Amino acid sequence: MTVVAMTAASCGTKPRTLVLYYSQTGNTKAVAEEIANRLGADIEEIVAVNPYNPDFQATIQRCLQEREQGVTPEIQPIKADLSKYDIVFLGYPVWFGTYAPPVITWLNSVNLTGKKVVPFCTFGSGGLESSVAELRKCQPNADVLDGYGVRAARLEAMPKEVEQFLMAGGFIEGEYTAPEPFGEQHEASADESAIFDAAIDGYPMIHATAKTVAVRTIANGAEYLFTAEDLPREDNPDMPPSGEMQVYVTVSNGQAPVFTKVIR
């Protein structure tokens, strides 16, 4: 179904919007700038006083230590006056299934009651849904939307997806085509299992087999929603399987399968 998204600005009342984000590698910054440019919104970065090491393992070790100690990093003061804004787009990378610690620090220092909060995030495999759930617990009196997330490996697809996301939410004008519902889940065929295997090939954090799948048509291809079972890892026998997961896979015409997110 195609709908025309109408913004508040088209009705003569333009909401005041802030795009606030934390970015370690620049991926979340790219999404933040895309959103701010399309909305003509103010933008500001959350900056840790003691920046995280750009090395992945060093960041993981520090984050684990902070979690064990129950502390969050100090951040530089935010210049924006939140009282002036109706909508806050809040961006972050997903670490350990939720927003990065500098965002925790900021959220613990503010009250977003009555504001519309639009999360957006970047991740290795997933974490949008779990981080949004945490955000709603942290700010129960804010109107927290479902948000937008993108794998860092798919950043080239982000500008078009952001455009569609903003249209769907009525933040910008334009024609938005809502995707059709998925069909019924059914046992994955050999061909469908091959699509799943090809999509996750080379990604070390997913070691699973497809069980069932639902399919729907999208622009220029098809999208698959797999229910997959985590498998024991031969390279790490001490890591127990984590159970079932949902894996979204797209196959654009003439392109190889690619997974877009995982929900564990």
mmCIF file of C-alpha atoms in Angstrom:
data_model
loop_
_atom_site.group_PDB
_atom_site.id
_atom_site.type_symbol
_atom_site.label_atom_id
_atom_site.label_comp_id
_atom_site.label_asym_id
_atom_site.label_seq_id
_atom_site.Cartn_x
_atom_site.Cartn_y
_atom_site.Cartn_z
ATOM 1 C CA MET A 1 0.000 0.000 0.000
ATOM 2 C CA THR A 2 1.358 3.420 -0.984
ATOM 3 C CA VAL A 3 0.599 6.354 1.284
ATOM 4 C CA VAL A 4 1.640 9.985 1.112
ATOM 5 C CA ALA A 5 3.414 11.026 4.293
ATOM 6 C CA MET A 6 2.368 14.474 5.509
ATOM 7 C CA THR A 7 4.592 16.345 7.927
ATOM 8 C CA ALA A 8 3.579 18.721 10.673
ATOM 9 C CA ALA A 9 5.332 21.453 8.707
ATOM 10 C CA SER A 10 2.822 20.988 5.871
ATOM 11 C CA CYS A 11 0.085 21.864 8.364
ATOM 12 C CA GLY A 12 1.892 25.009 9.499
ATOM 13 C CA THR A 13 3.331 23.716 12.793
ATOM 14 C CA LYS A 14 6.897 22.546 12.456
ATOM 15 C CA PRO A 15 8.080 20.571 15.502
ATOM 16 C CA ARG A 16 11.430 21.506 16.997
ATOM 17 C CA THR A 17 13.779 18.587 16.445
ATOM 18 C CA LEU A 18 17.183 17.657 17.829
ATOM 19 C CA VAL A 19 19.380 14.855 16.523
ATOM 20 C CA LEU A 20 21.606 13.710 19.377
ATOM 21 C CA TYR A 21 24.029 10.835 18.954
ATOM 22 C CA TYR A 22 27.081 8.978 20.214
ATOM 23 C CA SER A 23 29.418 7.461 17.630
ATOM 24 C CA GLN A 24 32.695 5.633 18.148
ATOM 25 C CA THR A 25 33.675 4.652 14.612
ATOM 26 C CA GLY A 26 31.708 7.207 12.579
ATOM 27 C CA ASN A 27 28.920 4.859 11.464
ATOM 28 C CA THR A 28 26.269 6.276 13.786
ATOM 29 C CA LYS A 29 27.495 9.776 12.963
ATOM 30 C CA ALA A 30 26.769 9.108 9.279
ATOM 31 C CA VAL A 31 23.187 8.097 10.102
ATOM 32 C CA ALA A 32 22.756 11.115 12.382
ATOM 33 C CA GLU A 33 23.932 13.517 9.705
ATOM 34 C CA GLU A 34 21.645 11.917 7.115
ATOM 35 C CA ILE A 35 18.631 12.353 9.415
ATOM 36 C CA ALA A 36 19.557 15.916 10.403
ATOM 37 C CA ASN A 37 20.097 16.953 6.781
ATOM 38 C CA ARG A 38 16.759 15.540 5.664
ATOM 39 C CA LEU A 39 14.898 17.165 8.550
ATOM 40 C CA GLY A 40 16.837 20.435 8.716
ATOM 41 C CA ALA A 41 17.245 19.618 12.410
ATOM 42 C CA ASP A 42 19.798 20.699 14.998
ATOM 43 C CA ILE A 43 22.475 18.089 15.656
ATOM 44 C CA GLU A 44 24.876 17.434 18.535
ATOM 45 C CA GLU A 45 27.274 14.659 19.482
ATOM 46 C CA ILE A 46 27.565 12.949 22.863
ATOM 47 C CA VAL A 47 31.292 12.904 23.656
ATOM 48 C CA ALA A 48 32.957 10.770 26.327
ATOM 49 C CA VAL A 49 35.480 12.638 28.458
ATOM 50 C CA ASN A 50 37.717 9.562 28.300
ATOM 51 C CA PRO A 51 37.149 8.232 24.759
ATOM 52 C CA TYR A 52 36.938 4.510 24.146
ATOM 53 C CA ASN A 53 39.880 2.855 22.429
ATOM 54 C CA PRO A 54 39.119 2.363 18.707
ATOM 55 C CA ASP A 55 40.370 -1.216 19.013
ATOM 56 C CA PHE A 56 37.321 -3.500 19.217
ATOM 57 C CA GLN A 57 38.671 -5.867 21.856
ATOM 58 C CA ALA A 58 39.886 -2.985 24.032
ATOM 59 C CA THR A 59 36.447 -1.407 23.873
ATOM 60 C CA ILE A 60 34.768 -4.702 24.806
ATOM 61 C CA GLN A 61 37.097 -5.176 27.772
ATOM 62 C CA ARG A 62 36.508 -1.658 29.088
ATOM 63 C CA CYS A 63 32.759 -1.955 28.611
ATOM 64 C CA LEU A 64 32.712 -5.287 30.464
ATOM 65 C CA GLN A 65 34.691 -3.770 33.318
ATOM 66 C CA GLU A 66 32.332 -0.794 33.564
ATOM 67 C CA ARG A 67 29.309 -3.105 33.578
ATOM 68 C CA GLU A 68 30.819 -5.250 36.333
ATOM 69 C CA GLN A 69 31.580 -2.143 38.403
ATOM 70 C CA GLY A 70 28.175 -0.577 37.737
ATOM 71 C CA VAL A 71 29.649 2.656 36.391
ATOM 72 C CA THR A 72 29.139 4.641 33.223
ATOM 73 C CA PRO A 73 31.616 6.993 31.535
ATOM 74 C CA GLU A 74 31.649 10.719 32.147
ATOM 75 C CA ILE A 75 30.473 12.745 29.156
ATOM 76 C CA GLN A 76 30.992 16.346 28.150
ATOM 77 C CA PRO A 77 28.049 18.681 28.891
ATOM 78 C CA ILE A 78 25.367 18.786 26.204
ATOM 79 C CA LYS A 79 24.965 22.292 24.810
ATOM 80 C CA ALA A 80 21.427 21.878 23.497
ATOM 81 C CA ASP A 81 18.575 23.076 25.706
ATOM 82 C CA LEU A 82 16.185 20.106 25.700
ATOM 83 C CA SER A 83 13.270 22.264 26.793
ATOM 84 C CA LYS A 84 13.277 23.833 23.330
ATOM 85 C CA TYR A 85 12.687 20.565 21.482
ATOM 86 C CA ASP A 86 9.572 18.491 20.836
ATOM 87 C CA ILE A 87 11.339 15.560 19.160
ATOM 88 C CA VAL A 88 14.707 13.983 19.961
ATOM 89 C CA PHE A 89 16.273 11.559 17.504
ATOM 90 C CA LEU A 90 18.687 9.565 19.675
ATOM 91 C CA GLY A 91 21.458 7.616 17.978
ATOM 92 C CA TYR A 92 23.965 5.071 19.233
ATOM 93 C CA PRO A 93 25.944 1.946 18.386
ATOM 94 C CA VAL A 94 24.622 -1.231 19.989
ATOM 95 C CA TRP A 95 26.983 -2.793 22.532
ATOM 96 C CA PHE A 96 25.946 -5.887 24.490
ATOM 97 C CA GLY A 97 22.419 -5.664 23.109
ATOM 98 C CA THR A 98 21.735 -2.065 24.112
ATOM 99 C CA TYR A 99 22.894 1.510 23.628
ATOM 100 C CA ALA A 100 26.546 2.310 24.278
ATOM 101 C CA PRO A 101 27.484 3.451 27.828
ATOM 102 C CA PRO A 102 27.872 7.189 27.023
ATOM 103 C CA VAL A 103 24.180 7.192 26.062
ATOM 104 C CA ILE A 104 23.323 5.517 29.365
ATOM 105 C CA THR A 105 25.131 8.356 31.138
ATOM 106 C CA TRP A 106 23.123 10.958 29.239
ATOM 107 C CA LEU A 107 19.782 9.197 29.740
ATOM 108 C CA ASN A 108 20.416 8.954 33.480
ATOM 109 C CA SER A 109 20.857 12.731 33.607
ATOM 110 C CA VAL A 110 17.699 13.849 31.786
ATOM 111 C CA ASN A 111 13.918 13.625 31.972
ATOM 112 C CA LEU A 112 12.290 13.169 28.550
ATOM 113 C CA THR A 113 8.702 13.223 29.822
ATOM 114 C CA GLY A 114 6.279 14.319 27.107
ATOM 115 C CA LYS A 115 8.853 14.282 24.316
ATOM 116 C CA LYS A 116 8.803 12.096 21.255
ATOM 117 C CA VAL A 117 12.021 10.064 21.149
ATOM 118 C CA VAL A 118 13.080 8.402 17.904
ATOM 119 C CA PRO A 119 15.912 5.887 18.395
ATOM 120 C CA PHE A 120 18.334 5.028 15.605
ATOM 121 C CA CYS A 121 21.319 2.741 15.826
ATOM 122 C CA THR A 122 24.091 0.866 14.079
ATOM 123 C CA PHE A 123 25.059 -2.688 14.946
ATOM 124 C CA GLY A 124 26.975 -5.784 13.908
ATOM 125 C CA SER A 125 23.985 -8.112 13.781
ATOM 126 C CA GLY A 126 21.080 -6.583 15.709
ATOM 127 C CA GLY A 127 19.941 -4.888 18.884
ATOM 128 C CA LEU A 128 17.413 -2.259 17.796
ATOM 129 C CA GLU A 129 14.476 -3.982 19.480
ATOM 130 C CA SER A 130 16.303 -4.775 22.738
ATOM 131 C CA SER A 131 17.771 -1.284 23.025
ATOM 132 C CA VAL A 132 14.389 0.357 22.375
ATOM 133 C CA ALA A 133 12.879 -1.808 25.123
ATOM 134 C CA GLU A 134 15.608 -0.618 27.512
ATOM 135 C CA LEU A 135 15.018 2.990 26.474
ATOM 136 C CA ARG A 136 11.309 2.717 27.241
ATOM 137 C CA LYS A 137 12.113 1.371 30.697
ATOM 138 C CA CYS A 138 14.607 4.165 31.314
ATOM 139 C CA GLN A 139 12.271 6.948 30.126
ATOM 140 C CA PRO A 140 8.762 5.572 30.754
ATOM 141 C CA ASN A 141 7.037 8.931 30.313
ATOM 142 C CA ALA A 142 8.517 9.639 26.894
ATOM 143 C CA ASP A 143 6.846 8.604 23.627
ATOM 144 C CA VAL A 144 9.552 6.252 22.340
ATOM 145 C CA LEU A 145 9.073 5.101 18.741
ATOM 146 C CA ASP A 146 10.236 1.745 17.383
ATOM 147 C CA GLY A 147 13.168 3.396 15.634
ATOM 148 C CA TYR A 148 15.579 2.600 12.796
ATOM 149 C CA GLY A 149 18.639 0.363 12.789
ATOM 150 C CA VAL A 150 21.216 -0.665 10.219
ATOM 151 C CA ARG A 151 24.119 -3.096 10.168
ATOM 152 C CA ALA A 152 27.466 -1.354 9.842
ATOM 153 C CA ALA A 153 28.193 -3.686 6.917
ATOM 154 C CA ARG A 154 25.149 -2.268 5.084
ATOM 155 C CA LEU A 155 25.783 1.428 5.565
ATOM 156 C CA GLU A 156 25.563 2.063 1.826
ATOM 157 C CA ALA A 157 21.849 1.181 2.004
ATOM 158 C CA MET A 158 21.251 3.641 4.858
ATOM 159 C CA PRO A 159 20.344 6.881 2.973
ATOM 160 C CA LYS A 160 17.432 5.288 1.119
ATOM 161 C CA GLU A 161 16.271 3.407 4.219
ATOM 162 C CA VAL A 162 16.392 6.591 6.308
ATOM 163 C CA GLU A 163 14.306 8.366 3.692
ATOM 164 C CA GLN A 164 11.698 5.605 3.810
ATOM 165 C CA PHE A 165 11.753 5.531 7.613
ATOM 166 C CA LEU A 166 11.196 9.291 7.868
ATOM 167 C CA MET A 167 8.379 9.150 5.325
ATOM 168 C CA ALA A 168 6.723 6.261 7.155
ATOM 169 C CA GLY A 169 6.806 8.241 10.395
ATOM 170 C CA GLY A 170 5.433 11.395 8.761
ATOM 171 C CA PHE A 171 8.608 13.374 9.453
ATOM 172 C CA ILE A 172 9.099 14.261 5.775
ATOM 173 C CA GLU A 173 6.732 14.367 2.822
ATOM 174 C CA GLY A 174 6.759 11.815 0.046
ATOM 175 C CA GLU A 175 5.229 8.611 -1.198
ATOM 176 C CA TYR A 176 5.928 5.690 1.108
ATOM 177 C CA THR A 177 5.084 2.137 0.143
ATOM 178 C CA ALA A 178 4.482 -0.024 3.203
ATOM 179 C CA PRO A 179 5.840 -3.571 2.816
ATOM 180 C CA GLU A 180 3.309 -6.340 2.514
ATOM 181 C CA PRO A 181 2.934 -8.679 5.495
ATOM 182 C CA PHE A 182 5.061 -11.809 5.691
ATOM 183 C CA GLY A 183 3.381 -15.030 4.709
ATOM 184 C CA GLU A 184 2.972 -17.956 7.089
ATOM 185 C CA GLN A 185 6.065 -19.581 8.530
ATOM 186 C CA HIS A 186 6.836 -22.917 6.883
ATOM 187 C CA GLU A 187 9.651 -25.424 7.019
ATOM 188 C CA ALA A 188 12.647 -24.033 5.159
ATOM 189 C CA SER A 189 13.259 -25.825 1.879
ATOM 190 C CA ALA A 190 16.713 -26.757 0.662
ATOM 191 C CA ASP A 191 16.791 -23.674 -1.586
ATOM 192 C CA GLU A 192 15.632 -21.395 1.226
ATOM 193 C CA SER A 193 18.195 -22.892 3.614
ATOM 194 C CA ALA A 194 20.856 -22.199 0.993
ATOM 195 C CA ILE A 195 19.759 -18.546 0.940
ATOM 196 C CA PHE A 196 20.091 -18.394 4.723
ATOM 197 C CA ASP A 197 23.528 -20.022 4.666
ATOM 198 C CA ALA A 198 24.742 -17.635 1.976
ATOM 199 C CA ALA A 199 23.465 -14.596 3.899
ATOM 200 C CA ILE A 200 25.322 -15.434 7.119
ATOM 201 C CA ASP A 201 28.434 -16.848 5.448
ATOM 202 C CA GLY A 202 31.568 -15.201 6.797
ATOM 203 C CA TYR A 203 29.866 -13.560 9.775
ATOM 204 C CA PRO A 204 31.529 -15.082 12.866
ATOM 205 C CA MET A 205 28.830 -14.212 15.407
ATOM 206 C CA ILE A 206 26.120 -16.343 13.798
ATOM 207 C CA HIS A 207 26.496 -20.115 13.748
ATOM 208 C CA ALA A 208 23.007 -21.406 13.084
ATOM 209 C CA THR A 209 20.769 -23.470 10.855
ATOM 210 C CA ALA A 210 17.465 -22.371 9.334
ATOM 211 C CA LYS A 211 14.345 -24.147 10.611
ATOM 212 C CA THR A 212 11.322 -22.237 9.310
ATOM 213 C CA VAL A 213 10.840 -19.191 7.113
ATOM 214 C CA ALA A 214 8.261 -16.673 5.968
ATOM 215 C CA VAL A 215 8.619 -14.683 2.744
ATOM 216 C CA ARG A 216 7.303 -11.420 1.353
ATOM 217 C CA THR A 217 7.852 -9.404 -1.804
ATOM 218 C CA ILE A 218 9.748 -6.121 -1.516
ATOM 219 C CA ALA A 219 10.872 -3.579 -4.087
ATOM 220 C CA ASN A 220 13.333 -5.270 -6.456
ATOM 221 C CA GLY A 221 13.334 -8.594 -4.655
ATOM 222 C CA ALA A 222 12.196 -10.608 -1.662
ATOM 223 C CA GLU A 223 12.636 -10.557 2.101
ATOM 224 C CA TYR A 224 12.876 -13.684 4.243
ATOM 225 C CA LEU A 225 12.195 -13.988 7.954
ATOM 226 C CA PHE A 226 13.997 -17.093 9.167
ATOM 227 C CA THR A 227 13.591 -18.778 12.508
ATOM 228 C CA ALA A 228 16.974 -20.365 13.075
ATOM 229 C CA GLU A 229 18.528 -22.535 15.753
ATOM 230 C CA ASP A 230 21.887 -21.634 17.216
ATOM 231 C CA LEU A 231 24.409 -24.462 16.916
ATOM 232 C CA PRO A 232 27.332 -25.550 19.107
ATOM 233 C CA ARG A 233 30.559 -23.898 18.024
ATOM 234 C CA GLU A 234 33.387 -26.213 17.085
ATOM 235 C CA ASP A 235 35.867 -23.335 17.422
ATOM 236 C CA ASN A 236 34.565 -22.458 20.906
ATOM 237 C CA PRO A 237 33.013 -25.504 22.629
ATOM 238 C CA ASP A 238 32.714 -23.608 25.917
ATOM 239 C CA MET A 239 30.172 -21.212 24.359
ATOM 240 C CA PRO A 240 26.719 -22.792 24.742
ATOM 241 C CA PRO A 241 24.088 -22.321 21.994
ATOM 242 C CA SER A 242 21.796 -19.377 22.683
ATOM 243 C CA GLY A 243 18.615 -20.998 21.385
ATOM 244 C CA GLU A 244 16.346 -19.706 18.638
ATOM 245 C CA MET A 245 16.794 -16.462 16.766
ATOM 246 C CA GLN A 246 15.014 -14.571 14.020
ATOM 247 C CA VAL A 247 17.143 -13.576 11.045
ATOM 248 C CA TYR A 248 15.943 -11.135 8.383
ATOM 249 C CA VAL A 249 17.444 -11.698 4.929
ATOM 250 C CA THR A 250 16.923 -9.713 1.734
ATOM 251 C CA VAL A 251 17.602 -10.882 -1.792
ATOM 252 C CA SER A 252 17.557 -8.041 -4.300
ATOM 253 C CA ASN A 253 17.238 -8.941 -7.962
ATOM 254 C CA GLY A 254 20.597 -10.075 -9.265
ATOM 255 C CA GLN A 255 22.271 -9.681 -5.863
ATOM 256 C CA ALA A 256 23.582 -12.134 -3.292
ATOM 257 C CA PRO A 257 21.514 -12.714 -0.120
ATOM 258 C CA VAL A 258 22.354 -10.439 2.805
ATOM 259 C CA PHE A 259 21.052 -10.518 6.363
ATOM 260 C CA THR A 260 19.805 -7.192 7.687
ATOM 261 C CA LYS A 261 19.283 -7.943 11.379
ATOM 262 C CA VAL A 262 19.041 -10.646 14.011
ATOM 263 C CA ILE A 263 16.610 -10.750 16.929
ATOM 264 C CA ARG A 264 17.676 -13.107 19.696
#
